[in-house]
PDB file of C-alpha atoms in Angstrom:
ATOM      1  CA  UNK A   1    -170.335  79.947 -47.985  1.00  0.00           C
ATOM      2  CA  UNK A   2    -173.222  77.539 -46.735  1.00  0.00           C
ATOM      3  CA  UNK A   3    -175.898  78.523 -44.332  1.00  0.00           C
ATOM      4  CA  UNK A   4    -177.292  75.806 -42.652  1.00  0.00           C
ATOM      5  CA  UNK A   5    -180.106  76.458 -40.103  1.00  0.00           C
ATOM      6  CA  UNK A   6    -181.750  73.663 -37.867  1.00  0.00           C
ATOM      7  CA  UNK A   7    -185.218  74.694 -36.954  1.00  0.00           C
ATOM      8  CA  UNK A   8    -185.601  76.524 -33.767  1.00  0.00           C
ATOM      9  CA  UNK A   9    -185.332  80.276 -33.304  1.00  0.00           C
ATOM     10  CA  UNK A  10    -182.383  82.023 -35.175  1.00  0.00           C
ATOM     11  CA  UNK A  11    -180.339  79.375 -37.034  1.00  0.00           C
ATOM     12  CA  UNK A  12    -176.767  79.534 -37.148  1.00  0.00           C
ATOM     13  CA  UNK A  13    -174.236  80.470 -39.697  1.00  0.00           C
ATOM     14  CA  UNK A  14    -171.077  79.389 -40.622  1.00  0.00           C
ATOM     15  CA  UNK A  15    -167.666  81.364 -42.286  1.00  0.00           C
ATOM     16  CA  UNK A  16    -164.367  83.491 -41.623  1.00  0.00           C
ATOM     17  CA  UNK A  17    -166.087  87.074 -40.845  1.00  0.00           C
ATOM     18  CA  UNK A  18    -163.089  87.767 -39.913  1.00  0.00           C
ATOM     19  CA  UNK A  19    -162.123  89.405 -43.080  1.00  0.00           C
ATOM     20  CA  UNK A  20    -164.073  91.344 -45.563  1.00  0.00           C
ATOM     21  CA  UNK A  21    -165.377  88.646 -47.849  1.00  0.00           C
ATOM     22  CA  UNK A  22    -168.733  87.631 -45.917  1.00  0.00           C
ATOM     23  CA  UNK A  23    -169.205  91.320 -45.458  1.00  0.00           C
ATOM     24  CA  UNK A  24    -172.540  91.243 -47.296  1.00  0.00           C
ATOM     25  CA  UNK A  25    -173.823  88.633 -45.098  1.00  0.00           C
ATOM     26  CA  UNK A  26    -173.656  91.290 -41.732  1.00  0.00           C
ATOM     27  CA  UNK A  27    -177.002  92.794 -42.449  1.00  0.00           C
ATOM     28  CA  UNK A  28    -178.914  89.849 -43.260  1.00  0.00           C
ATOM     29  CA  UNK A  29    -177.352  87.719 -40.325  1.00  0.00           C
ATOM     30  CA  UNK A  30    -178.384  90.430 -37.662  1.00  0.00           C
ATOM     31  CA  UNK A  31    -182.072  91.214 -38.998  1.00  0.00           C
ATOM     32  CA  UNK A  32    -182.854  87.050 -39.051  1.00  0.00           C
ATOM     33  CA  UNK A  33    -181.132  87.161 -35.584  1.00  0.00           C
ATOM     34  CA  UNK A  34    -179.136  84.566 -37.117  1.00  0.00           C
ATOM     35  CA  UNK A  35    -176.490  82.680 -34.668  1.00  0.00           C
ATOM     36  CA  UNK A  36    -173.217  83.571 -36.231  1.00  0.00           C
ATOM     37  CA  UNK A  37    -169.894  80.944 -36.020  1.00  0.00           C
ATOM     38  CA  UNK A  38    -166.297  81.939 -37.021  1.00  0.00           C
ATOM     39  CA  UNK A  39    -164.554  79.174 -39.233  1.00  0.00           C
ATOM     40  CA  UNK A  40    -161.077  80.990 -39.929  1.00  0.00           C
ATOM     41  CA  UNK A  41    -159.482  79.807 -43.185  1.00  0.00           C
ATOM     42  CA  UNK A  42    -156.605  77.948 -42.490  1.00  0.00           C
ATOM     43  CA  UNK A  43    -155.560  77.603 -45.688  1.00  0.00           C
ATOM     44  CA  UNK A  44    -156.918  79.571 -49.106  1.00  0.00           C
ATOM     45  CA  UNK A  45    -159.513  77.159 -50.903  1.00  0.00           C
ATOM     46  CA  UNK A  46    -159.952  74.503 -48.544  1.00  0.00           C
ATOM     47  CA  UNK A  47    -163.863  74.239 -47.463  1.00  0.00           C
ATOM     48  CA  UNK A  48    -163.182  74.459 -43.510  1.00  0.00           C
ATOM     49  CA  UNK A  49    -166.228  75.713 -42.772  1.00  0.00           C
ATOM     50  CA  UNK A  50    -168.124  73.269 -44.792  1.00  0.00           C
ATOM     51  CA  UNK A  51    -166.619  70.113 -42.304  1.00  0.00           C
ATOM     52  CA  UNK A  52    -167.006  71.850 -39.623  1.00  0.00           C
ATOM     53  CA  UNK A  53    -170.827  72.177 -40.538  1.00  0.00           C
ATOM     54  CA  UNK A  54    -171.182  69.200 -40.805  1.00  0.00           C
ATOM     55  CA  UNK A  55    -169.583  68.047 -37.695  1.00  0.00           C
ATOM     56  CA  UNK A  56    -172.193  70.428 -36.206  1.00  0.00           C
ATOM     57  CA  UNK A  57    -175.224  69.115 -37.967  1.00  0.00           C
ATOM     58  CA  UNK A  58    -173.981  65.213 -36.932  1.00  0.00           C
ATOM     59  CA  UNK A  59    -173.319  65.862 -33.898  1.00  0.00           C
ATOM     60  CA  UNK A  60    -177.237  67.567 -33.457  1.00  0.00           C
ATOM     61  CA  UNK A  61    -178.595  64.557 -34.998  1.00  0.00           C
ATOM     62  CA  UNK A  62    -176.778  62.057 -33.098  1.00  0.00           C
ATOM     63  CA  UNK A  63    -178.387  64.027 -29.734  1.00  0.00           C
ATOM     64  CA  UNK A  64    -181.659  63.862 -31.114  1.00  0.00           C
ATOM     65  CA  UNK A  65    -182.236  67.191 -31.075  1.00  0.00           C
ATOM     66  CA  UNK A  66    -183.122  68.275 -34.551  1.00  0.00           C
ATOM     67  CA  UNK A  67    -186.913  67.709 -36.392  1.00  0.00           C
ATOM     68  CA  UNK A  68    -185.305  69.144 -39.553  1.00  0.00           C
ATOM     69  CA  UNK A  69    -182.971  71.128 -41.095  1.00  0.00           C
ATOM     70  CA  UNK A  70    -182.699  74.119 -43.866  1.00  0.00           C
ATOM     71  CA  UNK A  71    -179.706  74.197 -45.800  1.00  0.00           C
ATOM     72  CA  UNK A  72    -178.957  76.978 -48.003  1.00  0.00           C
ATOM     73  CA  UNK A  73    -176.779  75.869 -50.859  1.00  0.00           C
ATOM     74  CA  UNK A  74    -175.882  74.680 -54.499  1.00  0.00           C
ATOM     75  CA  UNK A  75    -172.893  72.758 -53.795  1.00  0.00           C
ATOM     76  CA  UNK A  76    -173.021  68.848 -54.494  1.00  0.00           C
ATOM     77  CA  UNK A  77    -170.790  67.927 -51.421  1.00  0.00           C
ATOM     78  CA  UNK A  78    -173.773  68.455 -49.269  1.00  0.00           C
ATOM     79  CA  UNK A  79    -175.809  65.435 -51.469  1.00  0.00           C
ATOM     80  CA  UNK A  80    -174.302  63.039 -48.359  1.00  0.00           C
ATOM     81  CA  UNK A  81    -175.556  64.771 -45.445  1.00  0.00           C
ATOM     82  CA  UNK A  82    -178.595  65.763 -46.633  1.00  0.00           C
ATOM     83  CA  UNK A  83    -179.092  61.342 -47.239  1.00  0.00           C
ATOM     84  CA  UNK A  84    -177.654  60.802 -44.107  1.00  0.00           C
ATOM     85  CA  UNK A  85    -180.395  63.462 -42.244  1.00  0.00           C
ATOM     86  CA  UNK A  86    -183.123  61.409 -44.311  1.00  0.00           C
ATOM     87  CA  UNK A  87    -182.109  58.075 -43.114  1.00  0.00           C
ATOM     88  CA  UNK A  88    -182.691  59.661 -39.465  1.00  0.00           C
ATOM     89  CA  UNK A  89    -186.208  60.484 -40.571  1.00  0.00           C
ATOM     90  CA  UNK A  90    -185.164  64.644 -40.648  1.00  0.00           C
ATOM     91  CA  UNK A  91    -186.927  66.761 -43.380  1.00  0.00           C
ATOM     92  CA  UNK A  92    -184.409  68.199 -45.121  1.00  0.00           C
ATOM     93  CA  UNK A  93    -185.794  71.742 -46.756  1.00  0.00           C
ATOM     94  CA  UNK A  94    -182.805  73.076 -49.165  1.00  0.00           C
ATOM     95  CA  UNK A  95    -183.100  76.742 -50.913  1.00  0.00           C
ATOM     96  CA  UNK A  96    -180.827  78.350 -53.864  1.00  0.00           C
ATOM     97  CA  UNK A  97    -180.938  79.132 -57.188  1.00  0.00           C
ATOM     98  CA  UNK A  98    -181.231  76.723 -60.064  1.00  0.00           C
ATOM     99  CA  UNK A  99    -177.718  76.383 -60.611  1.00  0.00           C
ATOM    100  CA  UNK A 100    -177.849  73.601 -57.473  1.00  0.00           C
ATOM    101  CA  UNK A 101    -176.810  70.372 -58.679  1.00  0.00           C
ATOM    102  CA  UNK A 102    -179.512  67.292 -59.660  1.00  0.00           C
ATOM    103  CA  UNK A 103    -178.000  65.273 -57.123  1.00  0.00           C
ATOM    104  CA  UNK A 104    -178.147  67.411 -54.412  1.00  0.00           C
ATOM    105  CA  UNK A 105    -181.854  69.167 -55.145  1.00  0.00           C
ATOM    106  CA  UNK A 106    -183.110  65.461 -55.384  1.00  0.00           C
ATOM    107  CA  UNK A 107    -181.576  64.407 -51.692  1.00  0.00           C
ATOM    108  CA  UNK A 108    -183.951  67.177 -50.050  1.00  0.00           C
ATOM    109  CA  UNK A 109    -187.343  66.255 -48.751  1.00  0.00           C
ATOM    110  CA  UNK A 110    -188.291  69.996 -50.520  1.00  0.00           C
ATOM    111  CA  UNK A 111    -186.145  72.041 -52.488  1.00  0.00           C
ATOM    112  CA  UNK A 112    -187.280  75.826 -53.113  1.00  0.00           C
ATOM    113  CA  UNK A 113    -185.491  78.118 -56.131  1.00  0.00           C
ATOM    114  CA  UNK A 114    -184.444  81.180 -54.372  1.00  0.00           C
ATOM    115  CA  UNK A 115    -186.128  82.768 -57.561  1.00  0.00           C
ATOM    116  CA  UNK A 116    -189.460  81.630 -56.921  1.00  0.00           C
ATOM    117  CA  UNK A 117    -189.164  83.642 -53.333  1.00  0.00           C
ATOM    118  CA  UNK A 118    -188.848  86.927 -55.740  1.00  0.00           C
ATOM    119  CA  UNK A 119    -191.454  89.541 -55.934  1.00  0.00           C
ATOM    120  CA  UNK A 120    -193.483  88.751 -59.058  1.00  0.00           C
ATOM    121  CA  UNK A 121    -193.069  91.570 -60.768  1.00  0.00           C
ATOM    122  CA  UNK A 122    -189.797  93.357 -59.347  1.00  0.00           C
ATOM    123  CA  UNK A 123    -189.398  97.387 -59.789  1.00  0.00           C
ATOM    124  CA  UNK A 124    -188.251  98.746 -62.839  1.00  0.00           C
ATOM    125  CA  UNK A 125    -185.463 101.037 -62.624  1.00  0.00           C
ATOM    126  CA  UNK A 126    -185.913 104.671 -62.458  1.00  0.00           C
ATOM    127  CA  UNK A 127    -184.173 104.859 -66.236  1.00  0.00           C
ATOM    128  CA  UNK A 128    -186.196 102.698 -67.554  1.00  0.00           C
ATOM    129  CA  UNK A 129    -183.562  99.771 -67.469  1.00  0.00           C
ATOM    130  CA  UNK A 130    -185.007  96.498 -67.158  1.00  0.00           C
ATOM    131  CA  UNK A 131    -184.114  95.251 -63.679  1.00  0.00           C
ATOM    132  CA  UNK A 132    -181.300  93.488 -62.112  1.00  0.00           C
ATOM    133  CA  UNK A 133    -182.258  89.501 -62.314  1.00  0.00           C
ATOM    134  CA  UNK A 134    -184.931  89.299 -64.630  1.00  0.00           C
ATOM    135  CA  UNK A 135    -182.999  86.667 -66.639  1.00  0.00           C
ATOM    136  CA  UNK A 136    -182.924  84.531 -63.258  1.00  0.00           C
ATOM    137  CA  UNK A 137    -186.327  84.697 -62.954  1.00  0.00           C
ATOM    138  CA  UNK A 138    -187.674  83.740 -66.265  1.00  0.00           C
ATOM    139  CA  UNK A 139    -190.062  80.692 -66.004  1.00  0.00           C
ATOM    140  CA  UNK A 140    -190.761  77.723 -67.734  1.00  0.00           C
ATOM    141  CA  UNK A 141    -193.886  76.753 -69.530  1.00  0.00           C
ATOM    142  CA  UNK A 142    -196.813  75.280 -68.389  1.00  0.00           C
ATOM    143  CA  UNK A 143    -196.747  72.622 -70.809  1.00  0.00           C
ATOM    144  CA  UNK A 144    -193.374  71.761 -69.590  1.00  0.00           C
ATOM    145  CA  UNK A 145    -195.242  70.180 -66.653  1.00  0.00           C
ATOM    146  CA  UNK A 146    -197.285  68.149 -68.711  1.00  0.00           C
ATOM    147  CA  UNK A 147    -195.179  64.979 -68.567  1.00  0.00           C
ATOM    148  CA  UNK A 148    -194.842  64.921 -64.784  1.00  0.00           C
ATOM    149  CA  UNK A 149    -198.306  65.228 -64.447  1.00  0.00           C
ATOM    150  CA  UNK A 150    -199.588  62.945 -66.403  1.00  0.00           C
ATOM    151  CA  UNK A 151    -196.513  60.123 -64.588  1.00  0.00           C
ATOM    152  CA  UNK A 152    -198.294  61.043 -61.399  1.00  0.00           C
ATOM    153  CA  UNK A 153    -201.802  60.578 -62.342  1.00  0.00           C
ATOM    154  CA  UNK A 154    -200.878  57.079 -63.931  1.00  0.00           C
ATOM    155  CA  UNK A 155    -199.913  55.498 -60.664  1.00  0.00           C
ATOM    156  CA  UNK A 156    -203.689  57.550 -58.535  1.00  0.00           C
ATOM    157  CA  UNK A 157    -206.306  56.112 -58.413  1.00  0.00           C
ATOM    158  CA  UNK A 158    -209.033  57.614 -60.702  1.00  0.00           C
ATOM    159  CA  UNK A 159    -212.942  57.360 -60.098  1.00  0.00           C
ATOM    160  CA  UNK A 160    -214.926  55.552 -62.892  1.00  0.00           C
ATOM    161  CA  UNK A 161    -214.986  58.494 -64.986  1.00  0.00           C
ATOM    162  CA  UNK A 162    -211.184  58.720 -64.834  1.00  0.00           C
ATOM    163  CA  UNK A 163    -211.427  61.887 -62.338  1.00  0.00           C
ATOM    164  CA  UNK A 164    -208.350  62.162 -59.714  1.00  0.00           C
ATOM    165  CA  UNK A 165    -207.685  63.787 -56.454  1.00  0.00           C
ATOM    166  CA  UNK A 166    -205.505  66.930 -57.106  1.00  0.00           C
ATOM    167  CA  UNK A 167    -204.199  67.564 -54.002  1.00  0.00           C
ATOM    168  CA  UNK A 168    -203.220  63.280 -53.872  1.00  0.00           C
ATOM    169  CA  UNK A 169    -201.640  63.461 -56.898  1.00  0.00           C
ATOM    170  CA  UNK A 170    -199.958  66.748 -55.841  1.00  0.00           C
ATOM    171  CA  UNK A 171    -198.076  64.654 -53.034  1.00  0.00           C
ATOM    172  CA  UNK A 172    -196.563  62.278 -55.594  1.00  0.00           C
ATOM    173  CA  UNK A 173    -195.675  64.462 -57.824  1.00  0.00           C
ATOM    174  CA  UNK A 174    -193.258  66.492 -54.742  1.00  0.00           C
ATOM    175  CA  UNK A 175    -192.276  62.763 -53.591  1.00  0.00           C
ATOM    176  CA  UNK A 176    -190.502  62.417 -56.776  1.00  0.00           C
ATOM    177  CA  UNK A 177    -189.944  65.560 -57.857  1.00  0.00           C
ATOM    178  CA  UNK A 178    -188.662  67.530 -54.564  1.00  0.00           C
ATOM    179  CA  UNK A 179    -187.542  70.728 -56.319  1.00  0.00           C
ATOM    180  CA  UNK A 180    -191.908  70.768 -58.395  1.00  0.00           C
ATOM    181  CA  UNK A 181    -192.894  73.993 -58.165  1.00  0.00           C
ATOM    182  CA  UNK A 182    -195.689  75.862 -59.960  1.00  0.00           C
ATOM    183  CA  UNK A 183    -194.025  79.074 -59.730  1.00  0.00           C
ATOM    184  CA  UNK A 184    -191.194  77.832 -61.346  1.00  0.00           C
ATOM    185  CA  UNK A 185    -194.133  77.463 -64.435  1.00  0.00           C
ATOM    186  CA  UNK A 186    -195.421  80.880 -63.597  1.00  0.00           C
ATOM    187  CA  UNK A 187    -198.376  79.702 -62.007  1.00  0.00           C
ATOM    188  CA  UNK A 188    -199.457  80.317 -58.140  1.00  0.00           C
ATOM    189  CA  UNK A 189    -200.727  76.563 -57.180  1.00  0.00           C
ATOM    190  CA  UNK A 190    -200.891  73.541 -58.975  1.00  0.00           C
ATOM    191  CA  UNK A 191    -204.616  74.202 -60.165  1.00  0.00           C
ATOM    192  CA  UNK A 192    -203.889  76.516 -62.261  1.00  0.00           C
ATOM    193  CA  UNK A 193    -200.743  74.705 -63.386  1.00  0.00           C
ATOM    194  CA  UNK A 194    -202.530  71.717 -64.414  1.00  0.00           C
ATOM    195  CA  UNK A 195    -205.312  74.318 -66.052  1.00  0.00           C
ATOM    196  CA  UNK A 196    -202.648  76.027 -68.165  1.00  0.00           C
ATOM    197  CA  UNK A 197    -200.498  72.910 -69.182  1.00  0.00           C
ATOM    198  CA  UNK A 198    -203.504  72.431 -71.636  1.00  0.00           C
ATOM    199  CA  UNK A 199    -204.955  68.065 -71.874  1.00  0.00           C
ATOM    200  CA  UNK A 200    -206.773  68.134 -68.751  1.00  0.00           C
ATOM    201  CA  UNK A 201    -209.968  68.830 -67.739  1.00  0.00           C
ATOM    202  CA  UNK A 202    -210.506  70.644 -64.132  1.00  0.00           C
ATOM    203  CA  UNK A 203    -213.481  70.047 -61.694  1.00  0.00           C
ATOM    204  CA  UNK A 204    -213.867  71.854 -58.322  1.00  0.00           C
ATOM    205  CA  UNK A 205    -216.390  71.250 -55.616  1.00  0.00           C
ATOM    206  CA  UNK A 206    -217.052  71.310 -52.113  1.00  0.00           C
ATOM    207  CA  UNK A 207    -213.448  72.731 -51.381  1.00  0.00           C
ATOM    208  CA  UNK A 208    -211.443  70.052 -53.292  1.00  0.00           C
ATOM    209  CA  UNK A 209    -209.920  69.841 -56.945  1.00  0.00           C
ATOM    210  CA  UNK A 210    -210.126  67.029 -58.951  1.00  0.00           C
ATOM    211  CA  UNK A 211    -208.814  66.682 -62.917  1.00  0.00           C
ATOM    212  CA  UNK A 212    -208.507  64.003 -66.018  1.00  0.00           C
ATOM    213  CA  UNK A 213    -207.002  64.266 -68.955  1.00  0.00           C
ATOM    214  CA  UNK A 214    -209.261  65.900 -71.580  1.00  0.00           C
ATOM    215  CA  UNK A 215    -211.833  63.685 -72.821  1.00  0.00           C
ATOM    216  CA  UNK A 216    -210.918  63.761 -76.666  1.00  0.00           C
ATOM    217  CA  UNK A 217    -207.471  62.712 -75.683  1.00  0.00           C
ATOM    218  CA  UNK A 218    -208.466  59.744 -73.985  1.00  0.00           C
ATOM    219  CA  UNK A 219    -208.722  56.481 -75.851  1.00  0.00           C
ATOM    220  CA  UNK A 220    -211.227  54.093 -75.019  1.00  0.00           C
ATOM    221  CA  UNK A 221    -209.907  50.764 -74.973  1.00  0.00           C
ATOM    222  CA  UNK A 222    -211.994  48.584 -76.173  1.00  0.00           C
ATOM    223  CA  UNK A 223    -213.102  51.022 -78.928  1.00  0.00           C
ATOM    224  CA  UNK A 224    -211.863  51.079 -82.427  1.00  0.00           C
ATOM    225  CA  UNK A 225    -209.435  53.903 -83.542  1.00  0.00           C
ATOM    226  CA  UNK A 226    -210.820  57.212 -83.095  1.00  0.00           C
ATOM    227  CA  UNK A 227    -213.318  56.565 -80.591  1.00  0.00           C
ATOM    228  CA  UNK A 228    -213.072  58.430 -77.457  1.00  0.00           C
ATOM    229  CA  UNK A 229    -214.026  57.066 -73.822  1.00  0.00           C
TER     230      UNK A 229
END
């Protein structure tokens, strides 16, 4: 099942409740006063409701009605319509786990892991037992990031001194990268994701962050081996 919600009050959702499969969905529909549609399954394993969502979502855009749309899903088929909402100038937010497809995480304006919506440090069961999901929500490493943000900073524009707006090169890294996250890294904002990643050097005045790459690392170029900028 896909839930798709356009960005007023509510949302809708889209399935055959008329059995017992979507079941789990009740509670969580009714709380996010969440417009419910039937779709019945004509046939076993065809993806009715998935056309008929995006019939819906067309039609919406073709009225002009729509400033974006959320779309909650992993499943590649939706890599078209999520284009298509682009081309119309729609932000296209999606949300699930990290099992979504490349193709489809790239299409979004902004795509959010599911995981990184988690509490930070979930329960433990009353046995002791580690808890349900922790493998889902094991993160990457902060070097890991390293590579992306270094590709962003060498398109900014750096002072003199090689020093670069954080919060610029922020928005080019999300440009290219739509599903960038620094929770996904363990970290609560890019600062400290760029602090942790380890190369880079991190200054912070008057309300704004700005960072280089470490000045041991940097070559200067007119210098002979060795010699650092």
């Amino acid at each position: 099942m896909c839930l798709i919600g356009v960005l007023f009050p509510g949302g809708v959702s889209l399935g055959d409740f008329s059995g017992t499969r979507l079941a789990g969905w009740d509670k969580a529909i009714r709380s996010l006063a969440i417009l419910r549609h039937l779709q019945r399954s004509n046939s076993k394993g065809k993806n009715a409701s998935d056309i008929a969502l995006v019939i819906d979502v067309m039609n919406l855009m073709y009225k002009r009605t729509l400033d974006g749309v959320v779309q909650v899903s992993s499943d590649s088929d939706f890599t078209r319509l999520a284009q298509r909402l682009r081309e119309e100038g729609l932000d296209v937010y999606g949300f699930h786990e990290r099992k979504a497809f490349e193709a489809f995480r790239n299409a979004c304006t902004r795509f959010i892991y599911v995981e990184n919506l988690l509490e930070a440090e979930p329960e433990e069961k009353k046995d002791g037992a580690a808890p349900a999901g922790t493998e889902a929500q094991k993160k990457d490493s902060p070097n890991k990031a390293r590579k992306i943000i270094l590709h962003a900073g060498a398109i900014a524009e750096p002072d003199a001194d090689g020093w670069e707006n954080l919060a610029s090169v922020g928005q080019r890294i999300q440009g290219a990268h739509p599903d960038f996250d620094s929770r996904s890294c363990g970290c609560a904002n890019l600062s400290t994701l760029v602090e942790k990643s380890g190369g880079f050097d991190i200054r912070k005045e008057r309300g704004a962050v700005h960072f280089r790459r470490k000045v041991a690392a940097r070559k200067g170029s007119g210098a002979g081996k060795g010699t650092v900028a």
